[in-house]
Coordinates of C-alpha atoms in Angstrom, one line a residue:
X3 CA 0.0 0.0 -0.1
X4 CA 1.3 3.4 -1.1
X5 CA 0.5 6.1 1.4
X6 CA 2.6 8.8 -0.2
X7 CA 0.8 12.0 -1.1
X8 CA 1.4 13.2 -4.8
X9 CA 1.9 16.8 -5.3
X10 CA 0.8 18.1 -8.7
X11 CA 3.3 20.2 -10.5
X12 CA 2.0 23.3 -12.5
X13 CA 3.4 24.3 -15.8
X14 CA 4.4 28.0 -15.2
X15 CA 4.3 29.0 -18.9
X16 CA 7.7 30.7 -18.4
X17 CA 10.4 29.0 -20.7
X18 CA 13.2 27.4 -18.8
X19 CA 11.5 28.0 -15.2
X20 CA 9.8 24.6 -15.0
X21 CA 13.2 23.0 -15.7
X22 CA 15.0 24.9 -12.8
X23 CA 12.2 24.3 -10.4
X24 CA 12.6 20.6 -10.8
X25 CA 9.5 19.9 -13.1
X26 CA 7.2 22.6 -12.4
X27 CA 5.5 24.6 -9.4
X28 CA 4.1 22.6 -6.6
X29 CA 0.2 23.2 -6.5
X30 CA -0.9 24.9 -3.3
X31 CA 2.6 26.1 -2.4
X32 CA 3.3 29.4 -0.6
X33 CA 6.1 31.1 -2.6
X34 CA 8.2 34.2 -2.5
X35 CA 9.7 36.0 -5.4
X36 CA 12.3 38.5 -4.3
X37 CA 14.8 41.0 -6.0
X38 CA 15.6 44.7 -6.5
X39 CA 13.5 47.0 -8.5
X40 CA 13.7 46.3 -12.3
X41 CA 14.8 42.7 -12.0
X42 CA 11.5 41.3 -13.4
X43 CA 9.6 40.2 -10.4
X44 CA 6.2 41.8 -11.4
X45 CA 6.6 40.5 -15.0
X46 CA 7.4 36.9 -13.9
X47 CA 4.3 36.9 -11.7
X48 CA 1.9 38.1 -14.3
X49 CA 3.4 35.7 -16.9
X50 CA 2.7 32.8 -14.4
X51 CA -0.7 34.2 -13.6
X52 CA -1.8 34.6 -17.3
X53 CA -0.6 31.1 -17.9
X54 CA -2.3 29.3 -15.1
X55 CA -5.5 31.4 -14.6
X56 CA -8.8 29.8 -16.0
X57 CA -12.4 30.2 -15.2
X58 CA -12.3 26.9 -13.3
X59 CA -9.2 28.2 -11.5
X60 CA -9.5 32.1 -11.3
X61 CA -6.6 34.3 -9.9
X62 CA -6.5 37.5 -7.7
X63 CA -3.6 39.9 -7.8
X64 CA -3.4 42.2 -4.8
X65 CA -1.5 45.5 -5.2
X66 CA -0.2 47.4 -2.2
X67 CA 1.5 50.8 -2.1
X68 CA 3.8 50.0 -5.0
X69 CA 1.8 50.6 -8.3
X70 CA -1.9 50.9 -8.9
X71 CA -3.6 48.1 -10.9
X72 CA -4.3 50.4 -13.8
X73 CA -0.8 51.4 -14.1
X74 CA 0.5 47.8 -13.9
X75 CA -2.1 46.7 -16.6
X76 CA -1.0 49.6 -18.7
X77 CA 2.6 48.1 -19.1
X78 CA 1.9 44.4 -18.7
X79 CA -0.3 44.5 -21.7
X80 CA 2.7 45.1 -23.9
X81 CA 3.7 41.6 -23.5
X82 CA 2.5 38.8 -25.8
X83 CA 1.3 36.7 -22.8
X84 CA -1.3 39.3 -21.9
X85 CA -4.8 38.3 -22.5
X86 CA -7.2 41.1 -22.1
X87 CA -10.2 38.7 -22.2
X88 CA -9.2 37.2 -18.7
X89 CA -9.3 40.6 -17.0
X90 CA -12.3 40.7 -14.5
X91 CA -13.3 37.3 -15.6
X92 CA -10.5 34.9 -14.6
X93 CA -8.2 37.4 -13.3
X94 CA -9.0 40.2 -10.7
X95 CA -7.0 43.2 -9.5
X96 CA -7.7 44.4 -6.0
X97 CA -5.9 47.4 -4.3
X98 CA -5.0 47.0 -0.5
X99 CA -3.4 50.3 -0.3
X100 CA -6.0 51.8 2.0
X101 CA -5.9 48.8 4.5
X102 CA -2.1 48.8 4.4
X103 CA -1.8 52.6 5.1
X104 CA -3.5 52.1 8.5
X105 CA -0.7 49.9 9.7
X106 CA -3.3 47.4 11.0
X107 CA -2.4 43.9 10.0
X108 CA -5.7 42.4 11.1
X109 CA -7.4 44.7 8.7
X110 CA -5.2 43.7 5.9
X111 CA -5.6 40.0 6.6
X112 CA -9.4 40.4 6.9
X113 CA -9.5 42.0 3.4
X114 CA -7.6 39.2 1.8
X115 CA -9.6 36.6 3.8
X116 CA -13.0 38.1 2.4
X117 CA -11.6 38.2 -1.1
X118 CA -10.6 34.7 -1.0
X119 CA -13.7 33.3 0.6
X120 CA -16.0 35.2 -1.9
X121 CA -14.0 34.4 -5.1
X122 CA -12.4 30.9 -4.3
X123 CA -9.3 31.6 -6.4
X124 CA -6.6 29.0 -7.3
X125 CA -3.8 31.6 -7.5
X126 CA -3.1 34.8 -5.3
X127 CA -0.4 37.2 -5.8
X128 CA 0.5 40.1 -3.4
X129 CA 2.7 42.8 -4.8
X130 CA 4.6 44.4 -3.0
X131 CA 4.9 42.5 0.2
X132 CA 7.8 44.8 1.2
X133 CA 5.3 47.7 1.2
X134 CA 3.3 45.9 3.9
X135 CA 6.4 45.4 6.2
X136 CA 7.6 49.0 5.7
X137 CA 4.1 50.4 6.4
X138 CA 3.6 48.6 9.7
X139 CA 6.9 49.6 11.0
X140 CA 5.9 53.3 10.6
X141 CA 2.8 52.8 12.8
X142 CA 2.2 52.0 16.4
X143 CA 2.2 48.3 17.3
X144 CA -1.3 46.8 16.3
X145 CA -3.1 43.7 17.7
X146 CA -1.1 41.4 15.4
X147 CA 2.5 41.0 15.0
X148 CA 4.2 40.8 11.7
X149 CA 5.4 37.3 12.4
X150 CA 1.8 36.2 13.3
X151 CA 0.5 37.9 10.2
X152 CA 2.9 35.9 7.9
X153 CA 2.0 32.6 9.7
X154 CA -1.7 33.3 9.5
X155 CA -1.6 34.3 5.8
X156 CA 0.5 31.3 4.9
X157 CA -1.9 28.9 6.8
X158 CA -5.0 30.4 5.2
X159 CA -3.7 30.4 1.6
X160 CA -2.3 27.0 1.7
X161 CA -5.2 25.7 3.7
X162 CA -7.7 26.9 1.1
X163 CA -5.7 25.0 -1.6
X164 CA -4.3 28.2 -3.1
X165 CA -1.1 28.6 -5.1
X166 CA 0.3 31.9 -3.8
X167 CA 3.1 34.3 -4.5
X168 CA 4.4 37.1 -2.3
X169 CA 6.5 39.8 -4.2
X170 CA 9.3 41.7 -2.2
X171 CA 12.6 43.4 -2.2
X172 CA 13.6 42.5 1.4
X173 CA 15.7 39.2 1.1
X174 CA 19.2 41.0 0.7
X175 CA 18.6 42.8 4.0
X176 CA 18.0 39.9 6.2
X177 CA 18.4 36.3 5.8
X178 CA 16.4 35.4 9.0
X179 CA 13.1 37.0 8.1
X180 CA 10.1 34.9 9.3
X181 CA 8.6 34.8 5.8
X182 CA 11.8 32.9 4.6
X183 CA 10.9 30.0 7.0
X184 CA 7.2 29.9 6.2
X185 CA 7.6 30.0 2.4
X186 CA 7.5 26.6 0.5
X187 CA 9.4 28.2 -2.6
X188 CA 11.8 30.9 -2.7
X189 CA 13.0 32.6 -6.0
X190 CA 15.6 35.2 -5.8
X191 CA 16.0 37.6 -8.9
X192 CA 19.0 39.9 -9.4
X193 CA 20.3 42.3 -12.0
X194 CA 23.7 43.8 -12.5
X195 CA 25.1 46.4 -14.7
X196 CA 28.7 46.4 -16.1
X197 CA 29.8 49.1 -18.5
X198 CA 26.9 49.2 -21.0
X199 CA 25.3 45.8 -20.4
X200 CA 22.6 44.7 -18.0
X201 CA 22.3 41.1 -16.9
X202 CA 19.4 39.5 -15.1
X203 CA 19.6 36.3 -13.3
X204 CA 17.4 34.1 -11.1
X205 CA 18.0 31.3 -8.5
X206 CA 15.7 28.9 -6.8
X207 CA 17.0 29.0 -3.3
X208 CA 14.3 26.7 -1.9
X209 CA 11.4 24.6 -3.3
X210 CA 10.0 22.0 -0.9
X211 CA 9.6 18.4 -2.0
X212 CA 11.7 18.5 -5.0
X213 CA 15.1 18.6 -6.6
X214 CA 15.9 22.0 -8.1
X215 CA 18.5 23.0 -10.6
X216 CA 21.0 24.8 -8.4
X217 CA 23.0 27.9 -9.3
X218 CA 22.0 31.1 -11.0
X219 CA 20.4 31.1 -14.3
X220 CA 20.4 33.9 -17.1
X221 CA 17.0 35.7 -17.5
X222 CA 16.1 37.7 -20.5
X223 CA 12.9 40.0 -20.8
X224 CA 11.6 40.5 -24.4
X225 CA 8.2 41.3 -25.9
X226 CA 7.2 37.8 -25.1
X227 CA 8.0 38.2 -21.4
X228 CA 10.6 36.4 -19.4
X229 CA 12.8 33.6 -20.6
X230 CA 15.1 31.6 -18.5
X231 CA 18.3 29.9 -19.8
X232 CA 19.2 27.2 -17.4
X233 CA 22.9 26.7 -16.8
X234 CA 24.3 23.9 -18.9
X235 CA 24.9 21.1 -16.7
X236 CA 27.8 18.4 -16.8
X237 CA 26.0 15.0 -16.5
X238 CA 27.4 12.3 -14.3
X239 CA 27.7 10.0 -17.2
X240 CA 29.4 12.4 -19.3
X241 CA 32.6 10.4 -19.5
X242 CA 31.0 7.7 -21.3
X243 CA 29.4 10.1 -23.8
X244 CA 32.4 12.4 -24.4
X245 CA 33.5 13.0 -28.0
X246 CA 36.7 11.0 -27.3
X247 CA 34.8 8.0 -26.1
X248 CA 32.4 8.0 -28.9
X249 CA 35.0 8.5 -31.5
X250 CA 37.3 5.9 -30.1
X251 CA 34.3 3.4 -30.3
X252 CA 33.5 4.5 -33.8
X253 CA 35.6 3.9 -36.9
X254 CA 33.8 6.5 -39.1
X255 CA 36.0 9.3 -40.2
X256 CA 34.5 12.6 -41.5
X257 CA 35.8 14.4 -44.6
X258 CA 36.9 18.1 -43.9
X259 CA 36.2 19.2 -47.4
X260 CA 39.8 20.3 -48.0
X261 CA 41.9 18.4 -50.4
X262 CA 44.7 16.6 -48.7
X263 CA 43.5 17.7 -45.2
X264 CA 41.9 14.3 -44.7
X265 CA 45.2 12.6 -45.5
X266 CA 46.9 14.7 -42.9
X267 CA 44.3 13.4 -40.4
X268 CA 45.0 9.9 -41.4
X269 CA 41.7 9.6 -43.3
X270 CA 39.6 12.3 -41.9
X271 CA 38.3 13.7 -38.6
X272 CA 36.9 10.9 -36.3
X273 CA 33.2 11.3 -35.9
X274 CA 32.2 12.8 -32.5
X275 CA 35.6 14.6 -32.1
X276 CA 35.9 18.3 -31.4
X277 CA 38.7 20.1 -33.3
X278 CA 40.3 23.5 -32.9
X279 CA 41.4 25.4 -35.8
X280 CA 43.8 28.1 -34.6
X281 CA 45.6 30.8 -36.4
X282 CA 46.1 34.5 -37.0
X283 CA 43.8 36.9 -38.8
X284 CA 43.4 36.3 -42.5
X285 CA 44.9 32.5 -42.4
X286 CA 41.6 31.0 -43.5
X287 CA 40.1 29.6 -40.4
X288 CA 36.5 30.5 -41.5
X289 CA 37.2 29.2 -45.0
X290 CA 38.1 25.9 -43.6
X291 CA 35.2 25.8 -41.2
X292 CA 32.9 26.7 -44.1
X293 CA 34.4 23.9 -46.3
X294 CA 33.8 21.5 -43.4
X295 CA 30.1 22.2 -43.3
X296 CA 29.5 22.3 -47.0
X297 CA 31.1 18.9 -47.3
X298 CA 28.8 17.6 -44.6
X299 CA 25.7 18.7 -46.7
X300 CA 27.5 17.1 -49.8
X301 CA 27.6 13.8 -47.6
X302 CA 24.2 14.1 -46.3
X303 CA 25.2 15.4 -42.8
X304 CA 23.4 18.6 -41.6
X305 CA 25.3 21.1 -40.0
X306 CA 25.1 24.3 -37.9
X307 CA 27.2 27.4 -37.7
X308 CA 27.3 29.7 -34.7
X309 CA 28.8 32.8 -36.3
X310 CA 30.4 35.6 -34.3
X311 CA 32.6 36.9 -37.0
X312 CA 31.8 38.9 -40.3
X313 CA 31.0 36.5 -43.2
X314 CA 33.7 36.7 -45.8
X315 CA 32.4 38.0 -49.2
X316 CA 34.1 35.3 -51.6
X317 CA 31.7 33.8 -54.0
X318 CA 32.2 30.1 -52.7
X319 CA 31.3 31.4 -49.2
X320 CA 28.0 32.7 -50.8
X321 CA 27.2 29.1 -51.5
X322 CA 27.1 28.8 -47.7
X323 CA 24.5 31.5 -47.5
X324 CA 22.5 29.6 -50.2
X325 CA 22.6 26.4 -48.0
X326 CA 21.5 28.3 -45.0
X327 CA 18.4 29.8 -46.9
X328 CA 17.7 26.4 -48.2
X329 CA 17.5 24.9 -44.6
X330 CA 20.5 22.6 -45.2
X331 CA 22.7 24.3 -42.6
X332 CA 21.4 26.0 -39.5
X333 CA 22.6 29.5 -38.5
X334 CA 22.9 31.2 -35.1
X335 CA 24.2 34.6 -35.9
X336 CA 23.5 36.4 -32.6
X337 CA 23.9 40.1 -32.3
X338 CA 21.9 40.2 -29.0
X339 CA 23.4 42.5 -26.4
X340 CA 24.3 41.1 -23.0
X341 CA 24.6 37.5 -24.4
X342 CA 25.1 34.6 -22.1
X343 CA 26.8 31.3 -23.1
X344 CA 23.7 29.4 -21.7
X345 CA 21.6 31.1 -24.2
X346 CA 23.9 29.9 -27.0
X347 CA 24.0 26.5 -25.8
X348 CA 20.2 26.3 -25.4
X349 CA 19.6 27.7 -28.8
X350 CA 22.3 25.4 -30.3
X351 CA 21.0 22.3 -28.6
X352 CA 17.4 23.0 -29.8
X353 CA 18.5 23.5 -33.5
X354 CA 20.7 20.3 -33.3
X355 CA 17.8 18.3 -32.3
X356 CA 15.4 20.0 -34.7
X357 CA 17.7 19.5 -37.7
X358 CA 19.3 16.2 -36.6
X359 CA 22.6 18.0 -37.2
X360 CA 25.9 16.1 -36.9
X361 CA 28.5 19.0 -37.6
X362 CA 28.8 22.2 -35.5
X363 CA 31.0 25.0 -36.2
X364 CA 31.7 27.9 -33.8
X365 CA 33.4 30.9 -35.4
X366 CA 35.1 32.1 -33.3
X367 CA 36.1 31.6 -29.8
X368 CA 37.4 35.1 -29.9
X369 CA 34.2 36.6 -31.1
X370 CA 32.3 34.5 -28.7
X371 CA 34.1 36.0 -25.7
X372 CA 33.5 39.6 -27.1
X373 CA 29.8 38.8 -27.6
X374 CA 29.0 37.7 -24.1
X375 CA 28.3 40.3 -21.5
X376 CA 31.3 41.2 -19.2
X377 CA 29.9 39.6 -16.2
X378 CA 30.0 36.2 -18.1
X379 CA 33.4 36.6 -19.1
X380 CA 35.0 35.8 -15.8
X381 CA 33.7 32.3 -16.1
X382 CA 34.3 31.9 -19.8
X383 CA 36.6 28.9 -19.5
X384 CA 34.3 27.1 -17.3
X385 CA 31.3 28.0 -19.5
X386 CA 33.2 26.5 -22.4
X387 CA 33.7 23.2 -20.5
X388 CA 30.0 23.0 -19.8
X389 CA 29.2 23.7 -23.4
X390 CA 31.5 21.0 -24.6
X391 CA 29.7 18.6 -22.2
X392 CA 26.3 19.4 -23.7
X393 CA 27.5 19.0 -27.3
X394 CA 29.4 15.7 -26.4
X395 CA 26.1 14.4 -25.0
X396 CA 24.4 15.2 -28.3
X397 CA 27.1 13.3 -30.2
X398 CA 27.8 16.0 -32.7
X399 CA 31.3 16.8 -34.5
X400 CA 32.4 20.2 -33.5
X401 CA 34.9 22.5 -35.3
X402 CA 36.0 25.8 -33.5
X403 CA 38.1 28.6 -34.6
X404 CA 40.4 30.6 -32.5
X405 CA 42.1 33.9 -33.4
X406 CA 45.9 34.0 -32.3
X407 CA 48.3 36.5 -32.6
X408 CA 51.3 35.2 -34.8
X409 CA 54.3 36.1 -33.0
X410 CA 56.4 33.2 -34.3
X411 CA 58.1 32.5 -31.0
X412 CA 54.9 31.2 -29.1
X413 CA 53.4 27.7 -29.3
X414 CA 49.9 28.6 -28.0
X415 CA 46.8 27.4 -29.7
X416 CA 43.9 29.2 -27.6
X417 CA 43.9 32.1 -25.2
X418 CA 41.3 30.4 -23.3
X419 CA 42.9 27.3 -22.3
X420 CA 40.5 25.6 -24.3
X421 CA 42.9 23.4 -26.2
X422 CA 42.8 20.6 -23.7
X423 CA 39.1 20.3 -24.2
X424 CA 39.5 19.4 -28.0
X425 CA 40.4 16.2 -29.4
X426 CA 42.2 17.6 -32.4
X427 CA 44.1 20.6 -33.2
X428 CA 45.1 22.2 -36.6
X429 CA 47.3 25.4 -36.5
X430 CA 47.7 27.7 -39.4
X431 CA 50.8 30.2 -39.4
X432 CA 52.5 32.6 -41.5
X433 CA 56.1 32.4 -42.6
X434 CA 58.3 34.8 -44.2
X435 CA 60.2 33.6 -47.4
X436 CA 62.1 35.8 -49.7
X437 CA 60.4 38.9 -48.2
X438 CA 56.9 37.6 -48.7
X439 CA 54.4 36.1 -46.3
X440 CA 53.3 32.5 -47.0
X441 CA 50.8 30.4 -45.1
X442 CA 51.6 27.0 -43.5
X443 CA 49.5 24.4 -41.8
X444 CA 50.0 21.4 -39.4
X445 CA 48.0 18.8 -37.6
X446 CA 49.3 19.2 -34.0
X447 CA 47.2 16.4 -32.4
X448 CA 44.5 13.8 -33.1
X449 CA 43.8 12.2 -29.8
X450 CA 43.8 8.4 -30.0
X451 CA 44.7 8.4 -33.7
X452 CA 47.8 8.6 -35.9
X453 CA 48.3 11.8 -38.0
X454 CA 50.7 13.5 -40.5
X455 CA 53.3 15.4 -38.7
X456 CA 54.5 17.5 -41.7
X457 CA 54.2 21.3 -42.0
X458 CA 52.6 22.1 -45.2
X459 CA 52.1 25.3 -47.4
X460 CA 48.6 26.2 -48.5
X461 CA 46.9 28.8 -50.6
X462 CA 43.4 30.4 -50.5
X463 CA 41.7 30.6 -53.9
X464 CA 38.2 31.2 -55.2
X465 CA 37.9 27.4 -54.8
X466 CA 38.8 27.4 -51.1
X467 CA 42.0 26.2 -49.5
X468 CA 44.6 24.3 -51.6
X469 CA 47.0 22.5 -49.5
X470 CA 50.6 21.8 -51.0
X471 CA 53.6 19.7 -50.1
X472 CA 55.7 19.8 -47.0
X473 CA 57.9 22.8 -46.1
X474 CA 61.6 21.8 -46.4
X475 CA 64.6 23.4 -44.8
X476 CA 62.7 25.9 -42.8
X477 CA 63.1 26.1 -38.9
X478 CA 60.8 27.5 -36.1
X479 CA 57.5 27.7 -37.9
X480 CA 55.6 26.5 -34.8
X481 CA 57.8 27.8 -32.2
X482 CA 61.1 29.4 -31.8
X483 CA 62.6 32.1 -33.8
X484 CA 62.1 31.4 -37.7
X485 CA 65.1 31.3 -39.8
X486 CA 65.4 32.8 -43.3
X487 CA 66.2 29.6 -45.0
X488 CA 64.6 29.3 -48.6
X489 CA 62.6 26.5 -49.7
X490 CA 62.1 25.4 -53.3
X491 CA 58.8 23.3 -53.0
X492 CA 55.7 24.7 -54.6
X493 CA 52.0 24.6 -53.6
X494 CA 50.2 22.1 -55.7

C-alpha cells in the first residue's frame, strides 16, 4: 500500500522556469519572489498568472503601495502573454493600499480573507509585500505582530488550496526574516550592470519536495515576457558520452572538405571529435570551417554554424548562404546584447535536435568572448567546458576557430585554455620567405589516432583552401625564432 501524497506540478508558462524548479511549480505552495526593482518580479508573476488562470481556477492579484492596478496593466499588456479577455473574468486586481496605510495587519488580513472566501481563487499574488512590512514599521504596534500575520496568511492560503506568491525586495537585508521559513518556495532575482550591459539572473533558493536545478540562471526580458536559460549541466555519465569516447568506439571518419587535409588527419576527422583550428587573422580559419560544413551537406550530414565573425565575401562562401536559406545548414548569428553562453547552448541544442545535425562550427571563440556580457567573461573557460559537455552528450562533431596573434616564438593554440578540451588541433601560421608572407598548416594532435606530422604550405583561392607539399629546410614555424632559409617546394 502506498501512502505517499502526490503533489501536482503546475506548468508555469515561463520558458526554462519549470526546468530549474525541478519539473514545475508545486500546487498549493506558498512562494516568495524577491529581488531589487527592475529585475522582473512583477513581469514573472504576471506571466505565471496569465498562463495558469482559467475560469475554473481564477486568480487574484493584490496590489499594495507600489503601483496601482491600472498602471500595472498599462505596461503588462505590452507583453504577448497578456490576455485582455481574462481581466475581470478569470483574473481580478484588488488594491490593498488603504488597508495597508492604516498599519493594522488584522485589517489587511481580513480584506484578503474576504476576497479569497468570496472568489475561491486558485492563485493569489501580493505585490509588493515589502510595502506591507515598511508601512507596519511606521505605525504603532497593532493587535497582530508581523510574524503572526505571515503565519496566518500562509496557513489560510495553503489551507484553502491556493497557490500563492508574495513579491518583495527585502531578502538582501535579512537572511532570517520569518517569511523565509514559512515559504515553500523561494525565487531570488537579481540584476547587475557592467559597462553598457545589464544582466538579469534567477536562482531557486528553496522549493520543498523536489530537486531544483542549483545555481544562477540567465534571465532575458523580451516582448514575449521572461525567458530563463538554465545553466548547462555536466552529466554524471558524461565520461561515457564524451566526443573522445564516442570517436574511439567509432571507426567512421568525416571528410573536412579540403583536399589533402583528410590525408593529414589519417583519413579524416573521427566522428564525434572536437577540433580546434587556431591561427592569426587572414589565415583562412573561417574558410576551412565553411568547407567542413559544405562537405557535410554533400555527404548528407546537416550542420550548424554559430557565427560571431563577419562573413567573408568570396563567391564560394555565398554558397554557404544559399545552403542556410535552403535549410540545409542552420545558422545562429546572434547580435543580442548582454549575451550569455547558456543562451547560445540552449539555442544550439534545440537547433541540433530539430535539424538532426551532426556537424557544428563555432566561429570564433575570440568573437564568442567579445559577444558575451562582461559579467560572463570571468567564467568563460568554465562555461566552455560545460558547453562541450552538452555538445558531447548530443554526439555532434564540433569545429571551433580561435584567433591568435602570430608572434612566431609562441606555441599557443587558444588564449582561453580551451585546447585541452579538444580532441584535435589544426594550426595555421605565416612564414616569411624571400620577403613575402606565406601560409603554412600542420595537424598538431588527433587524440587516440595517428596523423601526419608535416608542416605544409597552402593557398586560399576562389575554390577554397589548396594544400601543397611539406615545407623543407625551414626552422621555427610552430615555435622558436624562424630562420630565413629558402625552400624550393611549390604549392600544388
